Amino acid sequence: MALTKKFLKTKPVCKVTFAIAASEADTVAVAGDFNNWDTTTPLKKLKNGTFKGTFDIPTEKSYEFKYVVDGEWVNEEAADGYQWNDYAAAENSVLEL
C-alpha cells in the first residue's frame, strides 16, 4: 500500500494519491472524512493489480479514512497514524495534511 502527497503552492490543497495492491479484488474505493465516507467512487485498477486514485484534499487538517476492498474495510499500512472510531468499533487510518 502506498500514500503520496503533493502540496500545491497556489492553493491550500494537497493532491493525495492512494494506492493499494489488491490483484484479486474486483473493486476498491477509498472512503473518509474528506469525501463524507462515500464508497461509490472506485479507484482505477492498473495492469499490475494495484488500485490507484488521486484526490484534491484541503490542507491544514487530519482525516480518517479506509479502503473498501470488495466490501471489506481495510486500513492503509503507510498511514500517518491510526485513530479509534467508536462508530466502527475499529481503528481508522489517519491522513495528516
Tab-separated table of C-alpha atoms in Angstrom:
chain	number	residue	atom	x	y	z
A	1	MET	CA	0.000	0.000	0.000
A	2	ALA	CA	1.130	3.495	-0.635
A	3	LEU	CA	0.150	7.029	0.090
A	4	THR	CA	1.768	10.008	-1.657
A	5	LYS	CA	1.165	13.710	-1.075
A	6	LYS	CA	1.855	16.651	-3.357
A	7	PHE	CA	1.185	20.032	-1.772
A	8	LEU	CA	0.157	22.835	-4.130
A	9	LYS	CA	1.847	26.206	-3.697
A	10	THR	CA	-1.043	28.199	-5.159
A	11	LYS	CA	-3.942	26.636	-3.203
A	12	PRO	CA	-4.497	25.199	0.286
A	13	VAL	CA	-4.930	21.769	-1.315
A	14	CYS	CA	-2.876	18.597	-1.410
A	15	LYS	CA	-3.063	16.060	-4.225
A	16	VAL	CA	-3.150	12.752	-2.376
A	17	THR	CA	-2.638	9.537	-4.318
A	18	PHE	CA	-3.981	6.394	-2.704
A	19	ALA	CA	-2.675	3.053	-3.974
A	20	ILE	CA	-3.308	-0.464	-2.741
A	21	ALA	CA	-2.177	-3.801	-4.134
A	22	ALA	CA	-5.284	-5.960	-4.482
A	23	SER	CA	-4.847	-8.053	-7.616
A	24	GLU	CA	-7.622	-10.483	-6.636
A	25	ALA	CA	-10.143	-7.700	-5.934
A	26	ASP	CA	-12.902	-6.626	-8.297
A	27	THR	CA	-13.491	-3.175	-6.801
A	28	VAL	CA	-11.604	-0.872	-4.448
A	29	ALA	CA	-12.628	2.555	-3.190
A	30	VAL	CA	-11.230	4.932	-0.603
A	31	ALA	CA	-13.660	6.485	1.857
A	32	GLY	CA	-13.032	9.005	4.594
A	33	ASP	CA	-13.772	12.342	6.193
A	34	PHE	CA	-12.615	14.122	3.027
A	35	ASN	CA	-15.414	12.592	0.879
A	36	ASN	CA	-18.118	12.029	3.503
A	37	TRP	CA	-17.270	8.299	3.612
A	38	ASP	CA	-18.507	7.870	0.036
A	39	THR	CA	-17.718	4.335	-1.162
A	40	THR	CA	-19.113	4.796	-4.677
A	41	THR	CA	-16.065	6.356	-6.366
A	42	PRO	CA	-13.810	3.445	-7.286
A	43	LEU	CA	-10.046	3.527	-7.627
A	44	LYS	CA	-8.702	2.535	-11.036
A	45	LYS	CA	-7.237	-0.952	-11.395
A	46	LEU	CA	-3.817	-0.998	-13.061
A	47	LYS	CA	-2.355	-3.901	-15.034
A	48	ASN	CA	-0.081	-4.858	-12.133
A	49	GLY	CA	-3.090	-5.403	-9.828
A	50	THR	CA	-2.726	-2.143	-7.928
A	51	PHE	CA	-5.744	0.108	-7.489
A	52	LYS	CA	-4.893	3.821	-7.603
A	53	GLY	CA	-6.623	7.197	-7.426
A	54	THR	CA	-5.743	10.839	-6.737
A	55	PHE	CA	-7.893	13.283	-4.780
A	56	ASP	CA	-7.581	17.031	-4.105
A	57	ILE	CA	-7.943	17.360	-0.332
A	58	PRO	CA	-7.883	20.593	1.705
A	59	THR	CA	-4.763	21.025	3.858
A	60	GLU	CA	-4.167	22.007	7.487
A	61	LYS	CA	-6.310	19.176	8.804
A	62	SER	CA	-6.220	15.465	9.567
A	63	TYR	CA	-8.642	12.981	8.047
A	64	GLU	CA	-9.734	9.467	8.923
A	65	PHE	CA	-10.091	7.028	6.020
A	66	LYS	CA	-10.107	3.388	4.935
A	67	TYR	CA	-10.035	1.406	1.729
A	68	VAL	CA	-13.089	-0.638	0.782
A	69	VAL	CA	-11.824	-3.781	-0.967
A	70	ASP	CA	-14.740	-5.831	-2.353
A	71	GLY	CA	-16.881	-4.536	0.520
A	72	GLU	CA	-14.273	-5.171	3.242
A	73	TRP	CA	-12.856	-2.174	5.132
A	74	VAL	CA	-9.020	-2.141	5.143
A	75	ASN	CA	-6.513	0.247	6.754
A	76	GLU	CA	-3.549	1.838	4.955
A	77	GLU	CA	-0.275	0.381	6.264
A	78	ALA	CA	1.608	3.598	5.428
A	79	ALA	CA	-0.915	5.915	7.125
A	80	ASP	CA	0.315	8.857	9.184
A	81	GLY	CA	-1.351	7.235	12.181
A	82	TYR	CA	-4.438	5.407	13.393
A	83	GLN	CA	-7.469	6.661	15.310
A	84	TRP	CA	-10.025	4.594	17.209
A	85	ASN	CA	-13.555	5.157	15.894
A	86	ASP	CA	-16.416	4.253	18.253
A	87	TYR	CA	-18.951	4.162	15.397
A	88	ALA	CA	-16.985	1.495	13.513
A	89	ALA	CA	-15.589	-0.107	16.691
A	90	ALA	CA	-12.222	-0.238	14.923
A	91	GLU	CA	-9.202	1.898	14.109
A	92	ASN	CA	-9.205	4.075	11.017
A	93	SER	CA	-6.149	5.207	9.071
A	94	VAL	CA	-5.232	8.869	9.568
A	95	LEU	CA	-4.022	11.261	6.873
A	96	GLU	CA	-2.246	14.400	8.182
A	97	LEU	CA	-2.219	17.360	5.809
